[in-house]
Short mmCIF file of C-alpha atoms and ligand atoms in Angstrom, two decimals:
data_model
loop_
_atom_site.label_atom_id
_atom_site.label_comp_id
_atom_site.label_asym_id
_atom_site.label_seq_id
_atom_site.Cartn_x
_atom_site.Cartn_y
_atom_site.Cartn_z
CA MET A 1 101.32 -6.35 70.05
CA THR A 2 97.54 -6.49 70.00
CA SER A 3 95.15 -9.36 70.71
CA PRO A 4 94.24 -11.53 67.74
CA ARG A 5 90.67 -10.31 67.65
CA THR A 6 87.85 -8.76 69.56
CA THR A 7 84.85 -10.51 71.07
CA ASN A 8 81.59 -9.77 69.22
CA LEU A 9 78.71 -8.87 71.47
CA SER A 10 74.99 -8.60 70.79
CA LEU A 11 71.62 -8.78 72.54
CA VAL A 12 68.90 -11.43 72.05
CA ASP A 13 65.36 -11.66 73.40
CA THR A 14 64.35 -15.09 72.06
CA ASP A 15 63.96 -18.14 74.31
CA PRO A 16 67.42 -19.18 75.59
CA ALA A 17 66.40 -22.85 75.30
CA GLU A 18 66.12 -22.41 71.53
CA LEU A 19 69.30 -20.44 70.85
CA ALA A 20 71.68 -22.02 68.33
CA VAL A 21 74.86 -21.43 70.33
CA ASP A 22 77.67 -23.69 71.54
CA ALA A 23 76.89 -23.08 75.18
CA ILE A 24 74.29 -21.30 77.27
CA VAL A 25 75.31 -19.79 80.59
CA ILE A 26 72.89 -19.62 83.50
CA GLY A 27 73.36 -18.36 87.05
CA VAL A 28 73.06 -20.40 90.26
CA HIS A 29 72.87 -19.12 93.81
CA SER A 30 74.09 -20.89 96.89
CA GLN A 31 71.36 -21.42 99.44
CA THR A 32 72.20 -21.26 103.08
CA GLY A 33 70.26 -21.87 106.28
CA GLU A 34 67.59 -24.34 107.34
CA GLN A 35 65.95 -24.88 103.96
CA GLY A 36 69.19 -25.77 102.27
CA ALA A 37 70.29 -28.13 105.00
CA THR A 38 67.12 -30.16 105.13
CA SER A 39 66.19 -30.64 101.49
CA GLY A 40 69.06 -32.81 100.28
CA LEU A 41 71.88 -32.11 97.83
CA ALA A 42 69.88 -30.00 95.39
CA GLY A 43 68.55 -27.96 98.28
CA THR A 44 71.86 -26.11 98.57
CA LEU A 45 71.47 -24.70 95.09
CA LEU A 46 69.03 -22.18 93.67
CA LEU A 47 68.60 -21.33 89.97
CA ALA A 48 68.89 -17.62 89.24
CA SER A 49 66.28 -15.86 87.13
CA GLY A 50 66.93 -16.07 83.40
CA ALA A 51 67.29 -19.87 83.58
CA GLU A 52 63.53 -20.66 83.66
CA SER A 53 63.11 -22.10 80.16
CA ILE A 54 66.32 -24.14 80.46
CA ALA A 55 65.09 -25.56 83.77
CA ALA A 56 61.72 -26.39 82.20
CA ALA A 57 63.44 -28.32 79.39
CA PHE A 58 65.18 -30.46 82.02
CA ASP A 59 61.84 -31.46 83.55
CA GLY A 60 62.67 -29.94 86.91
CA LYS A 61 65.86 -31.98 87.25
CA LEU A 62 68.38 -29.23 86.40
CA THR A 63 69.22 -28.10 89.94
CA GLU A 64 69.57 -31.68 91.14
CA THR A 65 71.85 -32.61 88.22
CA LEU A 66 74.06 -29.55 88.70
CA ALA A 67 74.32 -30.32 92.41
CA LEU A 68 75.31 -33.93 91.53
CA LEU A 69 78.10 -32.48 89.38
CA GLY A 70 79.33 -30.56 92.40
CA ALA A 71 77.70 -27.18 91.92
CA THR A 72 77.32 -25.15 95.11
CA GLY A 73 76.58 -21.73 93.63
CA GLY A 74 79.72 -20.25 95.15
CA PRO A 75 81.05 -17.10 93.43
CA GLY A 76 83.24 -17.88 90.42
CA GLU A 77 82.30 -21.57 90.30
CA VAL A 78 81.69 -22.88 86.75
CA ILE A 79 79.99 -26.25 86.14
CA LYS A 80 79.36 -27.58 82.62
CA LEU A 81 76.55 -29.96 81.73
CA ALA A 82 75.93 -31.70 78.37
CA THR A 83 72.30 -31.08 77.40
CA LEU A 84 71.87 -34.20 75.22
CA GLY A 85 69.17 -32.53 73.14
CA THR A 86 67.01 -31.11 75.93
CA VAL A 87 67.74 -27.58 74.68
CA THR A 88 69.26 -26.43 71.37
CA ALA A 89 72.70 -25.60 72.83
CA PRO A 90 74.81 -28.72 73.44
CA LEU A 91 76.15 -27.34 76.71
CA VAL A 92 74.66 -25.61 79.71
CA THR A 93 77.13 -23.83 81.93
CA ALA A 94 76.15 -22.85 85.45
CA VAL A 95 78.10 -20.00 86.98
CA GLY A 96 77.99 -19.39 90.73
CA LEU A 97 76.60 -16.07 91.95
CA GLY A 98 76.81 -16.63 95.71
CA PRO A 99 73.79 -16.25 98.03
CA GLU A 100 70.58 -14.93 96.46
CA PRO A 101 70.46 -11.17 97.01
CA SER A 102 67.54 -9.56 98.78
CA GLY A 103 67.06 -7.08 95.90
CA ALA A 104 66.00 -7.89 92.35
CA ALA A 105 69.38 -8.89 90.88
CA PRO A 106 72.92 -9.56 92.08
CA ALA A 107 75.31 -6.63 92.46
CA PRO A 108 76.88 -5.49 89.16
CA GLU A 109 80.37 -6.61 90.20
CA THR A 110 79.02 -10.10 91.02
CA LEU A 111 77.56 -10.29 87.50
CA ARG A 112 80.72 -8.85 85.93
CA ARG A 113 82.90 -11.48 87.61
CA ALA A 114 80.46 -14.31 86.82
CA ALA A 115 80.23 -13.38 83.14
CA GLY A 116 84.02 -13.14 82.98
CA ALA A 117 84.55 -16.50 84.71
CA ALA A 118 82.02 -18.24 82.43
CA ILE A 119 83.42 -16.82 79.19
CA ARG A 120 86.96 -17.69 80.29
CA ALA A 121 85.95 -21.26 81.14
CA LEU A 122 84.21 -21.63 77.76
CA ALA A 123 87.31 -20.89 75.67
CA GLY A 124 87.06 -23.25 72.69
CA ALA A 125 83.32 -22.62 72.22
CA PRO A 126 82.94 -20.07 69.39
CA ARG A 127 79.44 -18.81 70.27
CA VAL A 128 78.04 -18.43 73.76
CA ALA A 129 74.79 -17.01 75.14
CA LEU A 130 74.49 -15.55 78.64
CA ALA A 131 71.11 -15.95 80.34
CA LEU A 132 72.05 -14.31 83.63
CA PRO A 133 69.67 -12.62 86.07
CA LEU A 134 68.97 -9.00 85.02
CA PRO A 135 66.30 -6.78 86.57
CA ASP A 136 63.16 -6.71 84.32
CA ASP A 137 62.73 -2.95 84.49
CA ALA A 138 64.00 -0.88 81.58
CA ASP A 139 66.60 0.75 83.83
CA ALA A 140 68.79 -2.35 84.13
CA SER A 141 71.74 -0.38 82.80
CA ALA A 142 74.33 -1.05 85.53
CA GLU A 143 73.65 -4.80 85.51
CA LEU A 144 73.61 -5.15 81.71
CA ARG A 145 76.77 -3.04 81.47
CA ALA A 146 78.45 -5.29 84.03
CA VAL A 147 77.53 -8.52 82.19
CA ALA A 148 78.74 -7.07 78.88
CA GLU A 149 82.03 -5.82 80.35
CA GLY A 150 82.64 -9.07 82.22
CA ALA A 151 82.13 -11.11 79.04
CA LEU A 152 84.38 -8.88 76.93
CA LEU A 153 87.14 -8.85 79.55
CA GLY A 154 86.92 -12.56 80.38
CA GLY A 155 87.27 -13.16 76.62
CA TYR A 156 90.56 -11.27 76.52
CA ARG A 157 93.75 -13.12 75.77
CA PHE A 158 97.18 -11.67 75.03
CA ALA A 159 98.44 -12.92 71.66
CA GLY A 160 101.87 -13.72 73.13
CA TYR A 161 105.02 -14.75 71.34
CA LYS A 162 104.84 -18.53 70.91
CA THR A 163 106.23 -19.62 67.53
CA ARG A 164 104.18 -22.83 67.27
CA PRO A 165 100.43 -23.30 67.55
CA GLN A 166 99.47 -24.73 70.95
CA PRO A 167 97.27 -27.83 70.45
CA THR A 168 95.95 -27.68 74.04
CA ARG A 169 95.20 -23.97 73.94
CA ARG A 170 91.56 -23.22 73.18
CA GLU A 171 90.57 -20.09 71.31
CA PRO A 172 88.73 -17.42 73.34
CA VAL A 173 84.98 -17.18 72.76
CA ALA A 174 84.44 -15.16 69.58
CA GLU A 175 80.78 -14.25 69.88
CA VAL A 176 78.67 -13.52 72.96
CA LEU A 177 74.88 -13.10 73.00
CA ILE A 178 73.27 -11.60 76.08
CA ALA A 179 69.66 -12.58 76.77
CA VAL A 180 67.58 -9.51 77.71
CA PRO A 181 63.82 -8.82 77.89
CA ASP A 182 63.91 -6.49 74.84
CA ALA A 183 66.91 -6.67 72.48
CA GLY A 184 65.65 -3.68 70.48
CA ASP A 185 65.55 -1.36 73.49
CA ALA A 186 67.64 1.75 72.71
CA GLY A 187 68.94 2.04 76.27
CA ALA A 188 70.10 -1.56 76.27
CA GLN A 189 71.78 -1.10 72.88
CA ALA A 190 73.56 2.00 74.19
CA GLU A 191 74.89 0.03 77.16
CA VAL A 192 76.33 -2.58 74.81
CA ALA A 193 78.01 0.12 72.71
CA ARG A 194 79.43 1.73 75.84
CA ALA A 195 80.69 -1.60 77.17
CA GLN A 196 82.39 -2.27 73.84
CA ALA A 197 84.20 1.08 73.91
CA VAL A 198 85.26 0.74 77.55
CA ALA A 199 86.19 -2.94 77.46
CA GLY A 200 88.06 -2.33 74.18
CA ALA A 201 90.12 0.27 76.02
CA VAL A 202 90.75 -2.09 78.94
CA ARG A 203 91.86 -4.82 76.53
CA LEU A 204 94.21 -2.45 74.73
CA SER A 205 95.77 -1.30 78.00
CA ARG A 206 96.24 -4.97 78.99
CA ASP A 207 97.98 -5.58 75.65
CA TRP A 208 100.35 -2.68 76.23
CA VAL A 209 101.19 -3.91 79.75
CA ASN A 210 101.66 -7.52 78.59
CA THR A 211 103.92 -6.58 75.68
CA ALA A 212 107.52 -7.63 76.36
CA PRO A 213 109.60 -4.68 77.57
CA ASN A 214 112.15 -5.06 74.74
CA GLU A 215 109.27 -4.47 72.33
CA LEU A 216 107.73 -1.55 74.19
CA ARG A 217 110.29 1.13 74.98
CA PRO A 218 109.49 4.83 75.29
CA PRO A 219 109.75 5.69 71.56
CA SER A 220 107.68 2.72 70.39
CA PHE A 221 105.15 3.12 73.24
CA ALA A 222 104.77 6.80 72.32
CA ASP A 223 104.27 5.84 68.65
CA ALA A 224 101.65 3.22 69.55
CA VAL A 225 99.68 5.64 71.74
CA ALA A 226 100.01 8.54 69.28
CA SER A 227 98.83 6.54 66.26
CA ALA A 228 95.85 5.03 68.12
CA ALA A 229 94.93 8.51 69.39
CA ARG A 230 95.19 10.12 65.94
CA GLU A 231 92.97 7.43 64.50
CA ALA A 232 90.43 8.19 67.23
CA GLY A 233 90.46 11.89 66.33
CA LEU A 234 92.30 13.10 69.45
CA GLY A 235 94.85 15.92 69.42
CA VAL A 236 98.40 14.55 69.75
CA GLU A 237 101.66 16.19 70.82
CA VAL A 238 104.83 14.13 71.37
CA LEU A 239 107.89 15.65 73.04
CA ASP A 240 111.12 13.78 72.26
CA GLU A 241 114.32 13.88 74.33
CA ALA A 242 115.51 17.13 72.74
CA ALA A 243 112.16 18.85 73.32
CA LEU A 244 112.07 17.56 76.91
CA ALA A 245 115.55 18.93 77.64
CA ALA A 246 114.71 22.26 75.99
CA GLY A 247 111.40 22.44 77.83
CA GLY A 248 112.93 21.97 81.29
CA TYR A 249 111.47 18.56 82.05
CA GLY A 250 114.33 17.71 84.41
CA GLY A 251 112.68 14.71 86.04
CA ILE A 252 111.78 12.93 82.79
CA VAL A 253 115.22 13.66 81.32
CA ALA A 254 117.02 12.44 84.47
CA VAL A 255 115.19 9.10 84.63
CA GLY A 256 115.43 8.58 80.88
CA GLN A 257 119.13 9.39 80.52
CA GLY A 258 120.33 5.96 81.67
CA SER A 259 118.73 4.20 78.70
CA GLU A 260 119.68 4.20 75.04
CA ALA A 261 115.93 4.33 74.33
CA PRO A 262 115.19 8.01 75.01
CA PRO A 263 112.24 9.35 77.02
CA ARG A 264 109.02 10.87 75.69
CA LEU A 265 106.08 12.92 76.90
CA VAL A 266 102.85 12.28 75.01
CA LYS A 267 99.97 14.74 75.36
CA LEU A 268 96.51 13.79 74.08
CA THR A 269 93.62 16.23 73.85
CA TYR A 270 89.90 15.55 73.64
CA THR A 271 87.84 18.62 72.71
CA PRO A 272 84.08 18.21 73.19
CA GLN A 273 81.86 19.37 70.33
CA GLY A 274 80.01 22.54 71.30
CA GLY A 275 82.57 23.50 73.93
CA GLY A 276 81.57 21.17 76.77
CA ASN A 277 80.48 22.25 80.24
CA GLY A 278 83.40 24.61 80.85
CA LYS A 279 85.32 22.20 83.09
CA ARG A 280 88.73 20.80 82.20
CA VAL A 281 90.05 17.42 83.29
CA ALA A 282 93.69 16.33 83.14
CA LEU A 283 94.73 12.66 83.29
CA VAL A 284 98.35 11.72 84.00
CA GLY A 285 99.80 8.19 83.89
CA LYS A 286 103.20 6.76 84.80
CA GLY A 287 104.92 5.26 81.75
CA ILE A 288 108.09 3.54 82.95
CA THR A 289 108.41 0.89 80.21
CA PHE A 290 110.81 -1.05 82.44
CA ASP A 291 111.95 -0.36 85.99
CA THR A 292 115.25 -1.98 86.92
CA GLY A 293 115.58 0.51 89.77
CA GLY A 294 118.50 2.16 87.95
CA ILE A 295 121.71 2.60 89.97
CA SER A 296 119.69 1.73 93.12
CA ILE A 297 119.05 -1.56 91.34
CA LYS A 298 116.21 -3.93 92.27
CA PRO A 299 116.71 -7.59 93.29
CA ALA A 300 116.54 -10.04 90.34
CA GLN A 301 113.61 -12.08 91.68
CA GLY A 302 110.37 -10.88 90.13
CA MET A 303 112.00 -7.96 88.33
CA TRP A 304 110.30 -9.10 85.12
CA GLU A 305 107.00 -7.84 86.49
CA MET A 306 108.39 -4.32 86.19
CA LYS A 307 107.40 -4.46 82.51
CA SER A 308 104.05 -3.41 84.02
CA ASP A 309 105.46 -0.13 85.36
CA MET A 310 103.75 1.70 82.49
CA ALA A 311 100.29 0.46 83.51
CA GLY A 312 99.25 3.99 84.53
CA ALA A 313 100.16 5.46 81.14
CA ALA A 314 98.52 2.51 79.38
CA ALA A 315 95.31 3.08 81.35
CA VAL A 316 95.30 6.82 80.66
CA GLY A 317 96.05 6.39 76.95
CA ALA A 318 93.41 3.70 76.54
CA ALA A 319 90.84 5.65 78.59
CA MET A 320 91.31 8.57 76.18
CA LEU A 321 90.33 6.29 73.28
CA ALA A 322 87.16 5.30 75.12
CA ILE A 323 86.49 8.98 75.85
CA ALA A 324 86.93 9.81 72.15
CA ALA A 325 84.27 7.18 71.40
CA LEU A 326 81.85 8.15 74.21
CA LYS A 327 82.09 11.91 73.58
CA PRO A 328 81.45 13.31 77.09
CA THR A 329 80.71 17.07 77.34
CA VAL A 330 83.94 18.02 79.09
CA ALA A 331 87.46 18.89 77.88
CA VAL A 332 90.07 16.24 78.72
CA SER A 333 93.84 16.37 78.33
CA ALA A 334 96.12 13.42 79.02
CA TYR A 335 99.83 13.42 79.82
CA LEU A 336 101.89 10.25 79.48
CA PRO A 337 105.54 10.64 80.58
CA MET A 338 107.59 7.66 79.33
CA ALA A 339 111.08 6.53 80.27
CA GLU A 340 113.06 3.34 80.81
CA ASN A 341 114.79 3.24 84.23
CA MET A 342 118.17 1.60 83.54
CA PRO A 343 121.57 1.48 85.24
CA SER A 344 124.40 2.66 82.99
CA GLY A 345 127.27 5.12 82.76
CA THR A 346 124.81 7.85 81.87
CA SER A 347 122.19 7.11 84.57
CA TYR A 348 121.08 9.67 87.10
CA ARG A 349 122.48 8.86 90.52
CA PRO A 350 121.67 9.13 94.22
CA GLY A 351 122.80 12.57 95.34
CA ASP A 352 121.91 14.28 92.06
CA VAL A 353 119.84 17.44 92.35
CA ILE A 354 117.28 17.80 89.58
CA THR A 355 115.42 20.96 88.58
CA MET A 356 111.86 19.96 87.71
CA PHE A 357 109.45 21.49 85.15
CA ASN A 358 107.91 23.79 87.80
CA GLY A 359 111.35 24.99 88.93
CA LYS A 360 111.46 23.06 92.20
CA ARG A 361 114.72 21.29 92.99
CA VAL A 362 114.68 17.64 94.07
CA GLU A 363 117.48 15.73 95.78
CA VAL A 364 117.60 12.18 94.43
CA LEU A 365 118.21 9.60 97.16
CA ASN A 366 117.08 6.44 95.43
CA THR A 367 116.93 6.09 91.66
CA ASP A 368 114.24 3.43 92.12
CA ALA A 369 111.81 6.17 93.15
CA GLU A 370 111.74 7.18 89.48
CA GLY A 371 107.99 7.33 88.98
CA ARG A 372 107.51 10.50 91.01
CA MET A 373 110.32 12.19 89.01
CA ILE A 374 108.59 11.77 85.66
CA LEU A 375 105.12 12.35 87.13
CA GLY A 376 106.13 15.57 88.91
CA ASP A 377 107.07 17.07 85.54
CA ALA A 378 103.94 15.81 83.78
CA MET A 379 101.62 17.03 86.57
CA ALA A 380 103.30 20.45 86.63
CA ARG A 381 102.87 20.67 82.85
CA ALA A 382 99.18 19.73 83.19
CA CYS A 383 98.71 22.54 85.75
CA ALA A 384 100.63 25.00 83.55
CA ASP A 385 98.26 24.19 80.64
CA GLY A 386 95.32 24.85 82.97
CA THR A 387 92.92 22.32 84.46
CA ASP A 388 90.20 22.09 87.11
CA TYR A 389 90.72 18.44 88.06
CA LEU A 390 93.86 16.36 87.81
CA PHE A 391 93.71 12.57 88.11
CA GLU A 392 97.09 10.85 88.15
CA THR A 393 97.62 7.10 88.25
CA SER A 394 100.77 5.06 88.68
CA THR A 395 102.33 1.81 89.83
CA LEU A 396 104.15 4.04 92.31
CA THR A 397 105.00 2.18 95.50
CA GLY A 398 105.41 -1.32 96.87
CA GLY A 399 103.95 0.27 100.01
CA GLN A 400 100.54 0.42 98.31
CA VAL A 401 100.55 -3.37 97.93
CA ILE A 402 101.65 -3.83 101.55
CA SER A 403 98.94 -1.58 102.97
CA LEU A 404 95.94 -2.22 100.69
CA GLY A 405 96.69 -5.44 98.85
CA LYS A 406 96.42 -6.51 95.24
CA ARG A 407 92.89 -5.39 94.46
CA MET A 408 92.41 -2.04 96.25
CA ALA A 409 94.12 1.09 94.93
CA GLY A 410 95.30 3.86 97.28
CA VAL A 411 94.10 7.42 96.64
CA MET A 412 95.76 10.61 97.92
CA GLY A 413 95.11 14.26 97.16
CA THR A 414 92.31 16.79 97.61
CA PRO A 415 89.98 15.00 100.09
CA GLN A 416 86.72 15.68 98.18
CA LEU A 417 88.25 14.42 94.94
CA CYS A 418 89.63 11.31 96.66
CA ASP A 419 86.09 10.55 97.84
CA ARG A 420 84.88 11.00 94.27
CA VAL A 421 87.48 8.51 93.04
CA LYS A 422 86.33 6.01 95.67
CA VAL A 423 82.68 6.39 94.60
CA ALA A 424 83.61 6.00 90.92
CA GLY A 425 85.80 2.97 91.67
CA ASP A 426 83.04 1.30 93.68
CA ALA A 427 80.57 1.91 90.85
CA VAL A 428 82.75 0.18 88.25
CA GLY A 429 84.28 -2.60 90.38
CA GLU A 430 87.74 -1.05 90.74
CA PRO A 431 87.88 -0.35 94.49
CA ALA A 432 90.09 2.46 95.78
CA TRP A 433 90.64 3.74 99.31
CA PRO A 434 91.45 7.34 100.39
CA MET A 435 94.73 7.71 102.31
CA PRO A 436 96.12 10.78 104.15
CA LEU A 437 99.02 13.13 103.40
CA PRO A 438 100.43 13.64 106.92
CA ASP A 439 102.57 16.69 107.74
CA ASP A 440 105.21 14.59 109.50
CA VAL A 441 105.71 12.54 106.33
CA ARG A 442 106.47 15.79 104.48
CA LYS A 443 108.87 16.82 107.29
CA GLY A 444 110.73 13.54 106.83
CA MET A 445 111.36 14.52 103.22
CA GLU A 446 113.18 17.80 103.98
CA SER A 447 116.45 17.90 102.03
CA ASP A 448 119.68 19.48 103.33
CA VAL A 449 120.48 20.92 99.93
CA ALA A 450 117.33 21.03 97.77
CA ASP A 451 113.63 21.97 98.11
CA ILE A 452 112.57 18.39 98.81
CA SER A 453 114.05 14.91 98.98
CA GLN A 454 112.63 12.37 96.63
CA VAL A 455 112.08 9.93 99.55
CA ASN A 456 112.50 10.03 103.33
CA ALA A 457 116.10 11.05 103.97
CA GLY A 458 116.58 8.35 106.61
CA MET A 459 115.52 5.78 103.97
CA ASP A 460 112.67 5.12 106.37
CA ARG A 461 110.09 2.92 104.65
CA ALA A 462 107.36 4.01 107.06
CA GLY A 463 104.38 5.40 105.18
CA HIS A 464 105.99 4.67 101.84
CA MET A 465 102.82 5.09 99.80
CA LEU A 466 102.13 8.39 101.56
CA GLN A 467 105.61 9.69 100.74
CA GLY A 468 104.70 9.26 97.08
CA GLY A 469 101.54 11.32 97.50
CA VAL A 470 103.26 13.99 99.57
CA PHE A 471 105.99 14.32 96.94
CA LEU A 472 103.56 14.62 94.02
CA ARG A 473 101.58 17.36 95.83
CA GLU A 474 104.59 19.66 95.27
CA PHE A 475 103.85 19.64 91.55
CA VAL A 476 100.18 20.61 91.67
CA THR A 477 99.16 24.27 91.81
CA ASP A 478 96.74 25.38 94.54
CA ASP A 479 93.90 26.08 92.10
CA VAL A 480 93.72 22.45 90.95
CA ALA A 481 91.83 19.64 92.72
CA TRP A 482 93.91 16.50 92.33
CA ALA A 483 93.97 12.81 93.12
CA HIS A 484 96.88 10.38 92.92
CA ILE A 485 95.75 6.76 92.39
CA ASP A 486 98.48 4.26 93.31
CA ILE A 487 97.81 1.02 91.40
CA ALA A 488 101.03 -0.90 92.21
CA GLY A 489 98.85 -3.86 93.33
CA PRO A 490 95.73 -3.77 91.12
CA GLY A 491 97.52 -2.79 87.89
CA TYR A 492 98.99 -6.24 87.36
CA HIS A 493 97.63 -9.68 88.20
CA SER A 494 100.33 -12.30 88.71
CA GLY A 495 98.03 -14.98 90.19
CA GLU A 496 95.74 -17.42 88.39
CA PRO A 497 92.92 -15.91 86.31
CA THR A 498 89.84 -15.03 88.35
CA GLY A 499 86.50 -13.53 87.30
CA TYR A 500 87.20 -11.16 84.38
CA TRP A 501 90.86 -10.78 85.39
CA THR A 502 93.29 -12.64 83.18
CA LYS A 503 96.97 -13.06 84.04
CA GLY A 504 99.11 -9.96 83.56
CA GLY A 505 97.82 -6.43 82.97
CA THR A 506 94.35 -5.82 84.42
CA GLY A 507 93.46 -2.53 82.75
CA VAL A 508 92.88 -0.90 86.16
CA PRO A 509 91.93 1.99 86.42
CA VAL A 510 90.63 2.56 82.84
CA ARG A 511 87.00 2.13 83.91
CA THR A 512 87.39 4.45 86.91
CA LEU A 513 88.94 7.18 84.74
CA VAL A 514 86.14 6.95 82.17
CA GLN A 515 83.55 7.03 84.98
CA LEU A 516 85.22 10.09 86.56
CA VAL A 517 85.29 11.98 83.26
CA GLU A 518 81.60 11.19 82.69
CA ASP A 519 80.90 12.26 86.28
CA VAL A 520 82.60 15.65 85.72
CA ALA A 521 80.80 16.01 82.38
CA THR A 522 77.44 15.48 84.10
CA ASN A 523 77.97 17.08 87.50
CA GLY A 524 80.80 19.55 86.93
N1 BES B 1 107.54 0.60 90.19
C1 BES B 1 107.92 0.56 91.56
C2 BES B 1 106.75 0.27 92.50
C3 BES B 1 106.12 -1.09 92.40
C4 BES B 1 106.47 -2.09 93.24
C5 BES B 1 105.11 -1.32 91.48
C6 BES B 1 105.87 -3.32 93.17
C7 BES B 1 104.50 -2.57 91.40
C8 BES B 1 104.87 -3.56 92.25
C9 BES B 1 108.52 1.90 91.97
O1 BES B 1 109.18 2.61 90.98
C10 BES B 1 109.50 1.64 93.04
O2 BES B 1 110.50 1.06 92.77
N2 BES B 1 109.16 2.06 94.25
C11 BES B 1 110.02 1.89 95.36
C12 BES B 1 110.27 3.27 95.91
C13 BES B 1 111.37 3.34 96.91
C14 BES B 1 112.69 3.00 96.32
C15 BES B 1 111.41 4.73 97.49
C16 BES B 1 109.29 1.00 96.36
O3 BES B 1 108.07 1.08 96.48
O4 BES B 1 109.94 0.18 96.98
MN1 MN B 2 111.22 2.08 90.85
ZN1 ZN B 3 108.66 2.21 89.07
#
């Protein structure tokens, strides 16, 4: 269920031309405008800083040779060149960084994607050094962090289930060295340690998402999260189906009752040493281990991707492990409701009225809107335990993908907190966009018989993502600032690998959640 190994990461400050590695990665910029057009093939390409000693070893012919091989410096482009003894490494790999930035170094996300693309392309090479452009000043933290994360995430591969070794499949890079001005610098070392904790969490959440849904059902998912959390020193509480029924978790019980694999609610607690800053954060993640739609069954085509419907819970659980390692000065509790949404003789049905954990009654209209049922309970429980901020994340609606696409999450909730999520997402390269909670969308969810309908009673798909947010608001108490992060698009990558994204689970929004917790620890 877990990847075969981790990627080792360390810093070096010796001359990249003399490093005994299998490949050395340098950056190249594309050059536009007059200069590029008039100075021949090589004129379209510009070496990024960090590549100086490599370029010197090639007698000034490096740019020209890379251009001959087709390099343009476009983002994500990877061109490999045999060094034939000019430098110690047998291979130089040029990764495109796009146009040269006006500032000192490319944006962190550009570096993160470039490092990821290079490490992915170098699968088969055991040891790789990255000599990418980093600002010279000591405060190069964001850029160094980005390179380290990109390398660790580009080096991820799901172990998979093949019974025979694959002769054409190259092993992911095992060891990455990052060239920096001062490898002994404490700040730089701290960034590497942080990147290892965070990228390790992202990789684990990818593993959980990529695990086949027959292998990861609510009881086994709960066990996997609980044992990893115990090992990390977190507090763990697991509610099984009997405890959920006794505790009044009507939504989790209803969704889970159609499956022979019973539902769970996992609560993880991180208690800061010395009491923290007095603030409390709650994280909630949707853990539908497989979403068939239930009685309102989904079409067959693409249904297999619904093994990723626990990406929110995977991100929250994994983020808690990173938090346990990073030790921020704020109390954090996590709630992971888990269920398998199946059609059967015991399934909940359209027309059912369910009493939720906070006492509100919900009229079910579509059993495929199951996420909000389990999340409503978990969010109400988080509020009952007491919290100042509540961040919830889920693969909640196809409407999110329609409106914002595959890379940009949708955020709904308390406006100031939504803005904070956007800022955190931008900082870590997991973009998210604030969306409204319109009154007329709530009006469309009035039920004839219960307090609220689970979806628009007319089965109107208009504002589908917003219906999810409006519904979840019913389960948050007024004293809690909250944000719902819909990751239906960015949680799972079904296209070809790109940058540091491999196929399958992406680990979004692990890095945003960690950033938000650190933000609350620092700024309250
Ligand atoms: N898990 C799905 C949402 C989803 C769709 C995630 C595509 C990732 C990719 C969710 O449970 C669902 O089925 N949503 C329905 C809700 C509808 C029936 C009210 C949807 O969005 O169509
Ligand atoms: Mn569904
Ligand atoms: Zn779902």
